[in-house]
Tab-separated table of C-alpha atoms in Angstrom:
chain	number	residue	atom	x	y	z
A	1	UNK	CA	-5.289	18.844	7.464
A	2	UNK	CA	-3.080	16.395	9.074
A	3	UNK	CA	-1.963	13.238	7.590
A	4	UNK	CA	-1.947	9.755	8.972
A	5	UNK	CA	1.162	10.331	11.347
A	6	UNK	CA	2.851	7.708	12.652
A	7	UNK	CA	5.778	7.125	15.230
A	8	UNK	CA	8.818	6.420	15.823
A	9	UNK	CA	9.783	6.445	12.240
A	10	UNK	CA	13.120	4.517	13.020
A	11	UNK	CA	13.207	1.533	15.886
A	12	UNK	CA	15.933	-0.591	16.463
A	13	UNK	CA	15.715	-3.597	19.258
A	14	UNK	CA	17.362	-6.077	20.082
A	15	UNK	CA	15.543	-9.952	19.279
A	16	UNK	CA	13.189	-11.134	21.924
A	17	UNK	CA	12.079	-7.488	22.489
A	18	UNK	CA	8.736	-6.212	22.232
A	19	UNK	CA	8.031	-3.453	20.230
A	20	UNK	CA	5.194	-0.688	20.076
A	21	UNK	CA	3.906	1.040	16.810
A	22	UNK	CA	1.226	3.809	16.927
A	23	UNK	CA	-0.356	5.012	14.377
A	24	UNK	CA	-3.012	8.779	14.103
A	25	UNK	CA	-4.978	7.909	11.614
A	26	UNK	CA	-6.963	11.181	9.469
A	27	UNK	CA	-9.076	12.535	12.087
A	28	UNK	CA	-12.905	11.080	10.642
A	29	UNK	CA	-11.547	8.239	9.081
A	30	UNK	CA	-13.372	5.051	9.724
A	31	UNK	CA	-10.887	2.716	8.657
A	32	UNK	CA	-7.437	1.789	9.553
A	33	UNK	CA	-5.216	-0.908	7.659
A	34	UNK	CA	-1.132	-1.783	8.277
A	35	UNK	CA	0.744	-3.527	6.437
A	36	UNK	CA	4.197	-4.418	6.341
A	37	UNK	CA	6.907	-3.845	3.531
A	38	UNK	CA	10.342	-5.976	3.513
A	39	UNK	CA	13.585	-4.293	1.347
A	40	UNK	CA	12.343	-4.542	-2.270
A	41	UNK	CA	9.048	-6.054	-2.293
A	42	UNK	CA	5.263	-5.312	-1.979
A	43	UNK	CA	2.827	-4.628	0.867
A	44	UNK	CA	2.074	-7.482	3.012
A	45	UNK	CA	-1.445	-7.098	4.971
A	46	UNK	CA	-2.041	-7.747	8.497
A	47	UNK	CA	-4.807	-5.978	9.939
A	48	UNK	CA	-7.939	-3.689	9.290
A	49	UNK	CA	-10.133	-2.108	11.539
A	50	UNK	CA	-13.420	-0.263	10.133
A	51	UNK	CA	-15.384	1.876	12.207
A	52	UNK	CA	-17.040	-0.896	15.492
A	53	UNK	CA	-16.827	-4.045	13.673
A	54	UNK	CA	-14.453	-6.877	14.492
A	55	UNK	CA	-11.398	-6.335	12.843
A	56	UNK	CA	-9.883	-8.646	10.043
A	57	UNK	CA	-6.658	-10.040	11.472
A	58	UNK	CA	-6.478	-12.072	8.630
A	59	UNK	CA	-3.299	-10.988	7.510
A	60	UNK	CA	-1.189	-11.721	10.902
A	61	UNK	CA	2.015	-13.133	10.370
A	62	UNK	CA	1.897	-15.230	13.707
A	63	UNK	CA	0.245	-14.977	17.259
A	64	UNK	CA	3.134	-12.285	18.479
A	65	UNK	CA	1.623	-9.572	16.314
A	66	UNK	CA	-1.481	-7.746	17.760
A	67	UNK	CA	-3.148	-5.070	17.204
A	68	UNK	CA	-5.886	-2.098	18.692
A	69	UNK	CA	-7.873	0.898	17.814
A	70	UNK	CA	-8.733	2.778	20.616
A	71	UNK	CA	-11.744	5.206	20.229
A	72	UNK	CA	-11.840	4.461	16.537
A	73	UNK	CA	-8.987	6.601	16.107
A	74	UNK	CA	-5.546	5.668	16.989
A	75	UNK	CA	-3.822	2.027	16.470
A	76	UNK	CA	-1.227	0.454	18.262
A	77	UNK	CA	0.506	-2.501	16.250
A	78	UNK	CA	2.780	-4.386	18.824
A	79	UNK	CA	5.191	-7.052	17.934
A	80	UNK	CA	5.943	-9.251	21.010
A	81	UNK	CA	9.405	-11.226	21.063
A	82	UNK	CA	10.802	-9.843	17.955
A	83	UNK	CA	12.386	-11.614	15.871
A	84	UNK	CA	15.265	-10.313	13.178
A	85	UNK	CA	12.771	-11.585	10.059
A	86	UNK	CA	10.476	-8.785	11.591
A	87	UNK	CA	12.685	-6.183	10.718
A	88	UNK	CA	10.765	-4.322	8.076
A	89	UNK	CA	9.274	-0.621	7.325
A	90	UNK	CA	5.160	-0.978	8.768
A	91	UNK	CA	2.836	1.336	7.023
A	92	UNK	CA	-0.195	2.919	8.635
A	93	UNK	CA	-3.353	3.570	6.276
A	94	UNK	CA	-6.368	5.490	6.306
A	95	UNK	CA	-9.570	5.522	4.627
A	96	UNK	CA	-13.267	7.726	5.173
A	97	UNK	CA	-14.749	4.591	4.622
A	98	UNK	CA	-14.891	0.684	4.086
A	99	UNK	CA	-12.164	-0.726	2.144
A	100	UNK	CA	-12.746	-0.317	-1.808
A	101	UNK	CA	-11.703	3.524	-1.284
A	102	UNK	CA	-8.773	5.277	-1.460
A	103	UNK	CA	-5.994	5.098	1.276
A	104	UNK	CA	-3.844	7.744	2.802
A	105	UNK	CA	-0.652	6.145	4.039
A	106	UNK	CA	1.246	7.648	6.517
A	107	UNK	CA	5.514	7.857	6.567
A	108	UNK	CA	5.387	4.290	7.462
A	109	UNK	CA	8.075	2.850	10.508
A	110	UNK	CA	11.268	1.553	10.149
A	111	UNK	CA	11.948	-1.445	12.500
A	112	UNK	CA	15.155	-3.560	12.841
A	113	UNK	CA	15.370	-6.518	14.717
A	114	UNK	CA	19.439	-6.664	15.950
B	1	UNK	CA	-6.167	-14.269	-4.444
B	2	UNK	CA	-7.738	-11.007	-6.185
B	3	UNK	CA	-3.369	-10.306	-5.771
B	4	UNK	CA	-2.492	-7.813	-8.901
B	5	UNK	CA	0.843	-8.382	-10.543
B	6	UNK	CA	2.760	-4.997	-12.301
B	7	UNK	CA	4.583	-5.922	-15.689
B	8	UNK	CA	8.235	-4.821	-15.520
B	9	UNK	CA	9.284	-5.467	-12.074
B	10	UNK	CA	11.497	-2.770	-13.252
B	11	UNK	CA	12.052	0.271	-16.026
B	12	UNK	CA	14.414	2.720	-17.017
B	13	UNK	CA	13.561	5.006	-19.426
B	14	UNK	CA	15.197	8.957	-20.687
B	15	UNK	CA	13.256	12.252	-19.576
B	16	UNK	CA	10.483	12.754	-21.965
B	17	UNK	CA	9.551	9.478	-23.039
B	18	UNK	CA	6.563	7.633	-22.416
B	19	UNK	CA	6.764	5.054	-19.410
B	20	UNK	CA	3.617	1.871	-19.465
B	21	UNK	CA	3.309	0.025	-16.610
B	22	UNK	CA	0.701	-3.301	-16.968
B	23	UNK	CA	-1.504	-5.026	-13.756
B	24	UNK	CA	-3.141	-8.539	-13.997
B	25	UNK	CA	-5.415	-10.082	-11.589
B	26	UNK	CA	-7.729	-12.534	-10.780
B	27	UNK	CA	-10.194	-12.211	-9.971
B	28	UNK	CA	-13.683	-9.961	-10.563
B	29	UNK	CA	-12.670	-6.110	-8.097
B	30	UNK	CA	-14.888	-3.394	-7.514
B	31	UNK	CA	-11.917	-0.866	-8.792
B	32	UNK	CA	-8.432	-0.613	-9.078
B	33	UNK	CA	-5.983	2.041	-7.679
B	34	UNK	CA	-2.326	2.733	-8.883
B	35	UNK	CA	-0.480	3.671	-6.092
B	36	UNK	CA	3.686	5.839	-6.166
B	37	UNK	CA	6.084	4.872	-3.547
B	38	UNK	CA	8.738	7.156	-2.978
B	39	UNK	CA	11.646	5.786	-1.379
B	40	UNK	CA	10.199	3.210	0.073
B	41	UNK	CA	8.145	5.225	2.919
B	42	UNK	CA	4.088	6.000	2.535
B	43	UNK	CA	2.385	5.457	-0.477
B	44	UNK	CA	0.203	8.367	-2.210
B	45	UNK	CA	-2.588	7.355	-4.126
B	46	UNK	CA	-2.868	8.367	-8.075
B	47	UNK	CA	-5.618	7.514	-9.441
B	48	UNK	CA	-8.829	5.170	-8.879
B	49	UNK	CA	-10.543	3.669	-11.793
B	50	UNK	CA	-14.344	1.581	-11.631
B	51	UNK	CA	-14.776	-1.578	-12.527
B	52	UNK	CA	-17.366	-0.342	-15.383
B	53	UNK	CA	-14.684	2.668	-16.961
B	54	UNK	CA	-12.241	1.790	-18.956
B	55	UNK	CA	-9.986	4.496	-19.478
B	56	UNK	CA	-9.590	7.846	-17.028
B	57	UNK	CA	-6.985	10.261	-16.964
B	58	UNK	CA	-5.005	12.597	-14.564
B	59	UNK	CA	-3.115	15.195	-16.073
B	60	UNK	CA	-0.312	12.750	-17.369
B	61	UNK	CA	-1.491	9.730	-16.368
B	62	UNK	CA	-3.357	7.079	-18.515
B	63	UNK	CA	-4.467	4.283	-17.101
B	64	UNK	CA	-6.798	2.192	-18.838
B	65	UNK	CA	-8.885	-1.236	-17.348
B	66	UNK	CA	-9.621	-4.029	-19.444
B	67	UNK	CA	-11.929	-6.892	-17.355
B	68	UNK	CA	-12.350	-8.953	-19.962
B	69	UNK	CA	-8.622	-9.355	-19.617
B	70	UNK	CA	-8.489	-8.778	-15.462
B	71	UNK	CA	-5.520	-6.189	-16.900
B	72	UNK	CA	-4.718	-2.223	-16.770
B	73	UNK	CA	-1.531	-0.189	-17.284
B	74	UNK	CA	-0.819	2.902	-16.526
B	75	UNK	CA	0.995	5.509	-18.803
B	76	UNK	CA	2.991	8.338	-17.652
B	77	UNK	CA	3.815	11.233	-20.790
B	78	UNK	CA	6.233	13.032	-21.099
B	79	UNK	CA	7.946	11.498	-18.184
B	80	UNK	CA	9.949	13.550	-15.016
B	81	UNK	CA	13.002	12.923	-13.137
B	82	UNK	CA	10.470	13.648	-10.359
B	83	UNK	CA	8.592	10.559	-11.647
B	84	UNK	CA	10.878	7.781	-10.341
B	85	UNK	CA	9.406	5.730	-8.098
B	86	UNK	CA	7.838	2.584	-7.505
B	87	UNK	CA	4.329	2.049	-8.605
B	88	UNK	CA	1.695	-0.643	-7.771
B	89	UNK	CA	-1.220	-1.658	-8.845
B	90	UNK	CA	-4.229	-2.611	-5.494
B	91	UNK	CA	-7.321	-4.157	-6.754
B	92	UNK	CA	-10.422	-4.113	-4.235
B	93	UNK	CA	-13.500	-5.880	-4.172
B	94	UNK	CA	-16.259	-5.941	-1.535
B	95	UNK	CA	-14.857	-5.767	2.175
B	96	UNK	CA	-11.535	-6.859	1.671
B	97	UNK	CA	-8.830	-4.457	2.017
B	98	UNK	CA	-6.938	-3.021	-1.054
B	99	UNK	CA	-4.419	-6.105	-2.484
B	100	UNK	CA	-1.403	-4.474	-3.544
B	101	UNK	CA	0.834	-6.446	-5.805
B	102	UNK	CA	4.935	-5.884	-5.416
B	103	UNK	CA	5.017	-2.686	-7.800
B	104	UNK	CA	7.209	-1.646	-10.593
B	105	UNK	CA	10.044	0.440	-9.985
B	106	UNK	CA	10.224	3.188	-12.506
B	107	UNK	CA	13.594	5.635	-13.014
B	108	UNK	CA	13.898	8.267	-15.563
B	109	UNK	CA	17.013	9.669	-15.834
B	110	UNK	CA	17.510	13.560	-17.321
């Protein structure tokens, strides 16, 4: 079946603009995660959705970052007033159940803020 | 924090040799997972070992877990050039999301 998909694959934006990144998880997966990875670094957790529970937003670096998950499926990560330090690869993952299970990753969106 | 830390940060070996990567973490866990990442894009799940398991095999991969030392190791036997990638450990506990380490960059030279 189809894996996790993300769009766009690459995004170049000017400092100060807003961007939206999209994630389509594997059908039926109740958990969805967003991570950020700067060049050569590990994964930085951003936000976690599990079913109908309130999302865990503890990893969002500032109030310029927000995410939604509509209908328990597609998720959008929005970055407002982008800054150069937001440049990174944004990875989405989903898993069949909760946080302790293996995660299936999308290919990521490479964001470059000029 | 549960954060896993991989060691070494980088490893270069000849094709056919074995590669060993280590991971240490700080708090009790439900399980520990290893992932591979090629070319800085999506990660691929390799293997999951539960806290009550000590060793697990999958093909050329062997993972050990020592909960008393809060450490794990990933062994790749008979390495191939295609094994060149970054390898991450991730710890899972309770209802918190996986916590990833910074990874080991493995280079397998043909």
